[in-house]
Short mmCIF file of C-alpha atoms and ligand atoms in Angstrom, two decimals:
data_model
loop_
_atom_site.label_atom_id
_atom_site.label_comp_id
_atom_site.label_asym_id
_atom_site.label_seq_id
_atom_site.Cartn_x
_atom_site.Cartn_y
_atom_site.Cartn_z
CA MET K 1 -44.05 23.64 -14.38
CA ARG K 2 -45.14 22.57 -10.98
CA ILE K 3 -46.16 19.13 -12.38
CA ASN K 4 -43.03 18.86 -14.47
CA LYS K 5 -41.34 18.98 -10.97
CA THR K 6 -42.76 17.18 -8.69
CA LEU K 7 -42.91 14.32 -11.84
CA LEU K 8 -39.11 14.83 -11.63
CA ALA K 9 -39.28 13.58 -7.94
CA VAL K 10 -41.34 10.95 -8.71
CA ALA K 11 -39.18 9.52 -11.27
CA LEU K 12 -35.95 9.78 -9.70
CA ALA K 13 -37.75 8.33 -6.84
CA PHE K 14 -38.33 5.16 -8.71
CA GLY K 15 -35.16 5.81 -10.06
CA VAL K 16 -36.27 6.10 -13.99
CA GLY K 17 -34.53 8.00 -16.69
CA GLY K 18 -30.65 7.15 -15.39
CA SER K 19 -29.60 3.82 -13.88
CA ALA K 20 -30.99 2.72 -10.73
CA HIS K 21 -28.72 4.76 -8.65
CA ALA K 22 -28.56 7.64 -9.96
CA ALA K 23 -29.76 9.86 -7.16
CA ASP K 24 -27.48 8.64 -4.91
CA GLU K 25 -24.64 9.61 -3.54
CA LEU K 26 -21.46 7.73 -3.47
CA LYS K 27 -21.29 7.68 0.52
CA ILE K 28 -16.86 6.01 0.61
CA GLY K 29 -15.49 4.72 4.28
CA MET K 30 -12.22 6.32 4.68
CA VAL K 31 -10.38 3.95 8.25
CA LEU K 32 -7.58 5.84 8.19
CA PRO K 33 -4.30 6.86 10.77
CA MET K 34 -4.66 10.40 10.51
CA SER K 35 -3.10 11.63 13.73
CA GLY K 36 -0.06 9.35 15.62
CA PRO K 37 3.15 7.70 14.47
CA PHE K 38 2.07 6.74 10.69
CA ALA K 39 -0.21 9.91 10.88
CA GLY K 40 1.51 10.13 7.18
CA TYR K 41 -0.06 6.84 5.66
CA GLY K 42 -3.68 8.91 5.69
CA GLN K 43 -1.89 11.42 4.19
CA GLN K 44 -0.78 10.43 1.22
CA ILE K 45 -3.76 7.59 0.94
CA LEU K 46 -6.06 10.60 0.55
CA ASN K 47 -4.13 13.09 -1.59
CA GLY K 48 -4.16 10.67 -4.53
CA ALA K 49 -7.00 9.72 -3.81
CA ARG K 50 -8.76 13.83 -3.71
CA LEU K 51 -6.23 13.49 -7.25
CA TYR K 52 -8.57 11.10 -8.48
CA ILE K 53 -11.52 13.02 -7.86
CA SER K 54 -10.21 16.16 -8.35
CA GLN K 55 -9.23 14.82 -11.61
CA HIS K 56 -12.02 12.79 -12.93
CA GLY K 57 -15.24 14.38 -11.30
CA ASP K 58 -16.66 14.04 -8.31
CA THR K 59 -19.59 12.51 -9.56
CA VAL K 60 -20.15 8.67 -11.46
CA GLU K 61 -22.67 7.69 -13.17
CA GLY K 62 -24.74 9.98 -11.63
CA ARG K 63 -23.24 9.77 -7.84
CA LYS K 64 -22.11 12.23 -6.48
CA VAL K 65 -19.25 10.66 -4.69
CA THR K 66 -17.84 11.77 -0.15
CA LEU K 67 -15.41 10.56 1.38
CA ILE K 68 -15.98 10.61 4.66
CA VAL K 69 -12.71 10.01 6.80
CA LYS K 70 -12.38 8.24 9.99
CA ASP K 71 -9.42 8.55 11.96
CA ASP K 72 -7.75 4.87 13.76
CA THR K 73 -4.75 6.29 14.90
CA GLY K 74 -3.08 3.64 13.47
CA VAL K 75 -2.36 0.15 15.06
CA ALA K 76 -5.52 0.21 17.36
CA PRO K 77 -8.11 -2.85 16.12
CA GLU K 78 -10.44 -1.30 18.37
CA LEU K 79 -10.58 2.09 17.04
CA SER K 80 -10.92 0.64 13.76
CA LYS K 81 -13.77 -1.38 13.88
CA ARG K 82 -15.12 1.61 15.80
CA ALA K 83 -14.72 3.40 12.86
CA ALA K 84 -15.87 1.11 10.77
CA GLN K 85 -19.40 0.22 12.76
CA GLU K 86 -20.32 3.50 12.63
CA LEU K 87 -19.90 4.33 8.98
CA ILE K 88 -22.01 1.36 7.77
CA VAL K 89 -24.64 1.51 10.59
CA LYS K 90 -25.05 5.52 11.20
CA ASP K 91 -23.12 7.18 7.58
CA LYS K 92 -24.53 4.53 5.66
CA VAL K 93 -21.26 4.10 3.47
CA ASN K 94 -22.05 2.08 0.14
CA ILE K 95 -18.03 1.47 0.02
CA LEU K 96 -15.40 1.14 2.63
CA GLY K 97 -11.39 2.37 2.03
CA GLY K 98 -8.13 2.99 2.59
CA PHE K 99 -6.66 0.28 5.77
CA GLY K 100 -3.02 2.06 6.52
CA LEU K 101 -2.14 -1.41 8.33
CA THR K 102 -2.80 -4.52 9.01
CA PRO K 103 -4.45 -5.08 12.02
CA SER K 104 -6.62 -1.96 10.80
CA ALA K 105 -7.86 -4.72 7.43
CA PHE K 106 -7.72 -8.35 10.06
CA ALA K 107 -10.30 -5.93 12.49
CA VAL K 108 -12.53 -4.23 9.19
CA GLY K 109 -13.29 -7.62 7.60
CA PRO K 110 -15.53 -9.36 9.34
CA LEU K 111 -17.53 -5.82 8.92
CA SER K 112 -17.73 -6.15 5.51
CA ALA K 113 -17.84 -9.82 5.28
CA GLU K 114 -21.25 -9.50 7.33
CA ALA K 115 -22.22 -6.59 6.30
CA LYS K 116 -21.95 -7.30 2.80
CA VAL K 117 -20.20 -4.04 2.02
CA PRO K 118 -16.82 -3.74 -0.26
CA MET K 119 -14.33 -3.05 1.62
CA VAL K 120 -11.03 -1.21 -0.91
CA VAL K 121 -7.74 -2.18 1.12
CA MET K 122 -5.35 0.68 -0.11
CA ASN K 123 -1.58 -0.23 1.65
CA ALA K 124 -2.38 -3.00 4.36
CA ALA K 125 -0.43 -5.94 3.05
CA THR K 126 -0.41 -9.09 4.72
CA SER K 127 -0.96 -11.92 2.46
CA SER K 128 -4.53 -12.78 4.36
CA VAL K 129 -5.24 -9.24 3.87
CA THR K 130 -8.14 -9.84 1.33
CA THR K 131 -8.75 -13.24 2.74
CA LYS K 132 -10.59 -11.60 6.07
CA SER K 133 -14.19 -11.00 4.09
CA PRO K 134 -15.06 -11.76 0.09
CA TYR K 135 -15.62 -7.82 -1.00
CA ILE K 136 -11.98 -7.17 0.32
CA VAL K 137 -9.89 -5.91 -3.20
CA ARG K 138 -6.61 -4.72 -3.10
CA THR K 139 -4.64 -1.72 -5.02
CA SER K 140 -1.56 -1.78 -2.81
CA MET K 141 0.51 -4.36 -2.37
CA ALA K 142 1.37 -7.70 -0.82
CA LEU K 143 4.18 -8.46 1.53
CA PRO K 144 5.16 -11.75 -0.02
CA GLN K 145 5.33 -10.08 -3.52
CA ILE K 146 7.75 -6.94 -2.43
CA THR K 147 9.71 -9.41 -0.76
CA ALA K 148 10.73 -12.49 -3.23
CA PRO K 149 12.27 -10.15 -5.06
CA ILE K 150 14.76 -8.81 -3.65
CA ALA K 151 15.51 -12.40 -1.37
CA SER K 152 16.71 -13.24 -5.86
CA TRP K 153 18.21 -10.66 -6.56
CA ALA K 154 21.14 -11.32 -3.37
CA LEU K 155 21.11 -14.50 -4.09
CA LYS K 156 22.39 -13.30 -7.90
CA ASN K 157 24.95 -10.53 -6.51
CA GLY K 158 27.31 -13.07 -4.13
CA ILE K 159 25.08 -12.55 -0.83
CA LYS K 160 25.69 -15.47 1.35
CA LYS K 161 24.41 -15.15 4.46
CA VAL K 162 22.26 -13.06 5.49
CA TYR K 163 20.32 -11.52 9.11
CA THR K 164 16.95 -11.17 8.58
CA VAL K 165 15.23 -8.36 11.76
CA VAL K 166 11.29 -7.42 11.02
CA ALA K 167 8.07 -5.70 12.73
CA ASP K 168 6.65 -8.88 14.77
CA TYR K 169 3.16 -8.70 13.22
CA GLY K 170 1.33 -9.75 9.79
CA PRO K 171 3.14 -7.90 7.23
CA GLY K 172 6.61 -8.03 9.11
CA HIS K 173 6.16 -12.54 9.71
CA ASP K 174 4.81 -11.98 5.89
CA ALA K 175 8.67 -10.78 4.84
CA GLU K 176 10.55 -13.47 7.15
CA LYS K 177 8.87 -16.33 5.83
CA GLN K 178 9.72 -15.22 2.33
CA PHE K 179 12.88 -14.06 2.66
CA VAL K 180 14.26 -17.19 4.34
CA LYS K 181 12.06 -19.27 1.62
CA THR K 182 13.71 -17.85 -1.36
CA PHE K 183 16.74 -17.37 0.20
CA THR K 184 17.90 -20.69 0.75
CA GLU K 185 16.12 -22.26 -1.70
CA GLY K 186 17.95 -20.68 -3.45
CA GLY K 187 21.70 -21.58 -1.63
CA GLY K 188 21.46 -19.14 0.72
CA GLU K 189 21.61 -18.89 4.51
CA ILE K 190 19.77 -16.97 7.14
CA VAL K 191 21.88 -16.68 9.99
CA GLY K 192 20.00 -14.73 11.73
CA GLU K 193 16.03 -13.89 12.94
CA VAL K 194 15.06 -11.58 14.82
CA ARG K 195 11.45 -9.95 15.20
CA THR K 196 11.43 -6.15 16.37
CA PRO K 197 8.27 -4.39 18.27
CA VAL K 198 5.45 -2.83 16.33
CA LYS K 199 5.58 0.34 19.00
CA ASN K 200 8.20 2.49 19.71
CA PRO K 201 11.27 0.05 18.65
CA ASP K 202 14.40 0.60 19.91
CA PHE K 203 16.92 -0.84 17.82
CA SER K 204 19.44 -0.66 19.10
CA PRO K 205 20.28 -4.08 20.64
CA PHE K 206 19.27 -6.02 17.03
CA LEU K 207 21.58 -4.00 15.28
CA GLN K 208 24.54 -4.42 17.59
CA LYS K 209 24.35 -8.59 17.83
CA VAL K 210 23.70 -7.88 13.40
CA LYS K 211 27.22 -6.24 13.46
CA ASP K 212 28.36 -9.60 16.16
CA THR K 213 27.32 -12.06 13.64
CA LYS K 214 29.25 -10.57 11.04
CA PRO K 215 26.38 -11.38 8.67
CA ASP K 216 27.02 -10.69 4.39
CA ALA K 217 23.96 -8.23 4.45
CA VAL K 218 19.95 -7.33 6.37
CA PHE K 219 17.27 -8.50 5.58
CA LEU K 220 14.54 -5.33 7.28
CA PHE K 221 10.84 -4.77 6.94
CA VAL K 222 10.29 -2.06 9.30
CA PRO K 223 6.23 0.17 8.14
CA ALA K 224 7.51 2.94 6.41
CA GLY K 225 8.18 5.70 8.19
CA GLU K 226 10.41 6.67 10.79
CA GLN K 227 10.92 3.54 12.18
CA GLY K 228 12.81 3.02 8.97
CA VAL K 229 15.32 6.94 9.53
CA ALA K 230 16.34 4.83 13.27
CA PHE K 231 17.12 1.97 11.47
CA LEU K 232 19.21 3.60 8.89
CA LYS K 233 20.66 6.29 11.40
CA GLY K 234 22.07 2.71 13.86
CA TYR K 235 23.20 0.51 11.24
CA LYS K 236 25.64 3.19 10.30
CA GLU K 237 26.16 5.04 13.74
CA ARG K 238 26.72 1.20 15.49
CA GLY K 239 28.76 0.85 12.15
CA LEU K 240 27.87 -1.60 10.47
CA ASP K 241 27.84 0.37 7.13
CA ALA K 242 31.80 0.23 7.13
CA ALA K 243 31.42 -3.62 8.68
CA GLY K 244 30.67 -4.33 5.15
CA ILE K 245 26.97 -5.32 6.21
CA LYS K 246 24.58 -5.07 3.28
CA LEU K 247 21.48 -3.25 3.89
CA ILE K 248 18.44 -4.72 1.38
CA SER K 249 14.95 -4.21 2.38
CA THR K 250 11.40 -3.89 0.22
CA GLY K 251 10.77 -1.08 -0.27
CA ASP K 252 9.13 0.69 2.23
CA LEU K 253 11.97 1.53 3.99
CA THR K 254 12.60 3.87 2.00
CA ASP K 255 9.38 4.96 0.53
CA GLU K 256 9.31 8.58 -0.70
CA ASP K 257 7.72 10.47 2.27
CA VAL K 258 10.66 9.85 4.13
CA LEU K 259 14.08 9.60 2.35
CA ASP K 260 15.00 13.21 2.39
CA ALA K 261 14.73 12.46 6.43
CA MET K 262 17.21 9.99 6.02
CA GLY K 263 19.56 11.56 3.59
CA ASP K 264 23.19 10.76 1.93
CA PRO K 265 23.01 7.57 3.72
CA ALA K 266 20.43 5.93 2.16
CA LEU K 267 22.77 6.06 -0.66
CA GLY K 268 23.54 2.66 -2.12
CA VAL K 269 20.35 0.63 -0.33
CA MET K 270 18.71 -1.64 -2.43
CA THR K 271 15.45 -2.07 -2.77
CA SER K 272 12.86 -4.55 -4.29
CA PHE K 273 9.24 -2.77 -4.75
CA HIS K 274 5.96 -2.10 -6.93
CA TYR K 275 6.93 1.58 -7.34
CA SER K 276 9.40 5.38 -7.35
CA GLU K 277 8.35 8.39 -7.90
CA ALA K 278 11.37 7.94 -10.55
CA HIS K 279 9.17 5.46 -12.30
CA ASP K 280 10.06 6.09 -16.44
CA SER K 281 6.60 6.10 -18.21
CA PRO K 282 4.09 8.64 -19.89
CA GLU K 283 1.45 7.31 -16.19
CA ASN K 284 3.99 8.63 -14.12
CA LYS K 285 5.32 11.79 -15.04
CA THR K 286 2.26 13.12 -15.25
CA TYR K 287 0.71 11.80 -11.41
CA VAL K 288 3.35 13.28 -9.91
CA GLN K 289 3.49 16.49 -11.80
CA ALA K 290 -0.29 17.15 -11.21
CA TYR K 291 0.79 15.22 -7.15
CA TYR K 292 3.18 18.67 -6.92
CA LYS K 293 0.64 20.84 -8.59
CA ALA K 294 -1.79 19.55 -6.05
CA TYR K 295 0.76 19.16 -3.02
CA PRO K 296 4.47 20.94 -3.56
CA ASP K 297 5.16 19.70 0.42
CA LYS K 298 4.67 16.31 -0.05
CA ARG K 299 6.41 13.74 -2.83
CA PRO K 300 4.64 11.23 -4.11
CA ASN K 301 4.47 7.84 -2.24
CA PHE K 302 3.55 4.25 -3.15
CA MET K 303 0.36 5.17 -0.62
CA SER K 304 -0.79 7.83 -2.36
CA VAL K 305 -0.41 6.11 -5.78
CA ALA K 306 -2.37 3.08 -4.06
CA GLY K 307 -5.20 6.05 -2.74
CA TYR K 308 -5.46 6.91 -6.21
CA ASP K 309 -5.88 3.65 -7.88
CA GLY K 310 -8.31 2.39 -5.39
CA MET K 311 -10.19 5.75 -6.80
CA ARG K 312 -9.65 4.90 -9.86
CA LEU K 313 -11.23 1.39 -8.95
CA ILE K 314 -13.89 1.86 -7.35
CA TYR K 315 -14.66 4.48 -10.63
CA ASP K 316 -13.98 1.73 -13.21
CA VAL K 317 -16.53 -0.15 -11.82
CA LEU K 318 -18.99 1.94 -10.63
CA LYS K 319 -18.90 2.96 -14.52
CA LYS K 320 -18.72 -1.01 -15.40
CA THR K 321 -22.41 -1.73 -13.27
CA LYS K 322 -24.27 2.03 -13.97
CA GLY K 323 -24.04 2.25 -10.84
CA ASP K 324 -24.36 -0.35 -8.62
CA ALA K 325 -21.67 -0.93 -5.34
CA SER K 326 -23.54 -3.62 -3.78
CA GLY K 327 -21.24 -5.75 -2.94
CA ASP K 328 -22.12 -8.84 -4.58
CA THR K 329 -21.33 -6.84 -8.21
CA PHE K 330 -19.25 -4.45 -7.21
CA ILE K 331 -16.41 -7.25 -6.29
CA ALA K 332 -17.85 -9.67 -9.66
CA ALA K 333 -16.73 -6.27 -11.52
CA ALA K 334 -13.56 -5.47 -9.81
CA LYS K 335 -12.08 -8.90 -10.49
CA GLY K 336 -9.92 -9.12 -13.56
CA MET K 337 -9.72 -5.16 -14.46
CA LYS K 338 -6.35 -4.01 -15.58
CA TRP K 339 -4.96 -0.50 -15.90
CA GLU K 340 -1.91 1.83 -16.86
CA SER K 341 -0.98 2.94 -12.67
CA PRO K 342 1.63 5.50 -12.55
CA ARG K 343 3.38 1.91 -10.95
CA GLY K 344 2.96 0.14 -14.60
CA PRO K 345 0.48 -2.61 -15.40
CA VAL K 346 -1.80 -3.82 -12.40
CA THR K 347 -4.62 -6.28 -12.95
CA ILE K 348 -6.94 -7.54 -10.10
CA ASP K 349 -6.25 -10.83 -9.82
CA ALA K 350 -10.34 -12.87 -11.14
CA GLU K 351 -9.50 -15.45 -7.50
CA THR K 352 -7.67 -13.67 -5.36
CA ARG K 353 -8.46 -10.19 -5.42
CA ASP K 354 -5.19 -9.47 -4.88
CA ILE K 355 -3.01 -7.12 -6.99
CA ASP K 356 -0.62 -8.29 -10.17
CA GLN K 357 1.72 -6.39 -10.78
CA ASN K 358 5.56 -5.26 -11.71
CA ILE K 359 7.85 -5.52 -8.95
CA TYR K 360 11.07 -3.16 -9.44
CA ILE K 361 14.96 -3.64 -7.95
CA ARG K 362 15.67 0.17 -6.91
CA LYS K 363 18.95 1.88 -5.99
CA VAL K 364 18.50 5.17 -4.00
CA GLU K 365 20.48 7.17 -6.00
CA LYS K 366 21.30 10.69 -6.11
CA VAL K 367 19.07 12.48 -9.37
CA ASN K 368 19.04 16.38 -10.01
CA GLY K 369 20.33 16.23 -6.34
CA LYS K 370 17.18 14.43 -5.14
CA LEU K 371 17.93 11.49 -3.05
CA GLN K 372 15.30 8.86 -6.00
CA ASN K 373 14.55 4.43 -5.74
CA VAL K 374 16.33 4.29 -9.54
CA GLU K 375 14.35 1.21 -10.51
CA PHE K 376 16.84 -0.96 -13.00
CA ASP K 377 14.94 -3.73 -13.21
CA VAL K 378 11.95 -5.58 -13.05
CA ILE K 379 10.11 -8.44 -12.59
CA PRO K 380 7.16 -7.96 -14.86
CA ASN K 381 3.45 -8.67 -13.34
CA PHE K 382 4.79 -10.96 -10.00
CA LYS K 383 1.15 -12.85 -8.59
CA ASP K 384 1.72 -11.99 -4.56
CA PRO K 385 3.82 -16.26 -4.33
CA GLY K 386 2.11 -15.90 -0.01
CA LYS K 387 -0.82 -17.14 -1.93
CA GLN K 388 0.22 -20.87 -2.89
CA LYS K 389 -0.11 -22.83 -0.38
C1 LIG R 1 0.81 -3.23 7.01
O1 LIG R 1 0.48 -2.52 8.24
O2 LIG R 1 0.04 -3.68 6.56
C2 LIG R 1 2.30 -2.38 6.46
C3 LIG R 1 2.57 -1.31 7.37
C4 LIG R 1 3.34 -0.44 6.29
C5 LIG R 1 3.79 -1.03 5.40
C6 LIG R 1 3.66 -1.81 4.83
C7 LIG R 1 2.35 -2.94 5.03
O3 LIG R 1 5.10 -0.33 4.43
#
């Protein structure tokens, strides 16, 4: 008995009788905003990731999966960097994950590159995030990818003059650039462009300026959450709506996490996006049901799905590599991977390591008494146009 036990220990130590990594834990270091104005991001991403683990077991290829969560508080790149450094050096994580905002992903990319640690980006959506390390793979979206479709929709729906309002940092710049490009190439006119502060913006002066300019529509990108709620409130209160100025946006604005807080003023807002709680597919119905069962007080949103899909990607890669999570092997296995997500079919682009996916045109409507982003058109398998030189 004793001999057998010793033999087993030796065998495991040398990786005999299983994959080379069977005895190791799989440590995933999650860098996320868990406090501050963007705390909802961390919560949603973790909800999705943990839901996947609870459904598929906490072991993959014999490796016990552990999530180690570090709070980077939102837009604080120094904190994100320090958190990732600790995760790599002290905790010796195998994989980095999370990343709520672009400055966080930008700060950690070089560490992933240097340490050759796979980095699964589950929200940060500036197009160039994926270029900051060859070991990055993204399961969320890219701003130009979710912006171009609403610009095309505007052109087809009689909107000729647009004022753009974007948050003054990476994703806002991407959204502005793509909107202006698609809209003007299609014959539309940009009558004003403004960039608003990322932290604690006061939208009043910008809203007044937009109103005075009398465009057909205002195009908005602000990071999902409280800012969108504040913008919509101001848009109504200052009478832009009553003046016939339409509000069009990426779906970050009408995110399910804040849709109830927006209330009926959100009705009719047009957006383009990759995920809606109301997406009509068997996979999404199952997802939404499981989500409410696990988290009765939250609505499933795009961040939760990116966390869920991020974990799915990790599990599928590990199955393919027989448990090997080392940077080069992990990324080679991730490239070209396809699956049916709650959002629809997705592919990890073999060239860019970004995610190719359907983008839907949606309108906020009431469905069974609840505000929902109802999808009524789709641009299938859409690659991020921001990657084109
Ligand atoms: C980002 O910082 O990259 C970001 C944050 C919130 C969003 C989209 C992008 O809704």
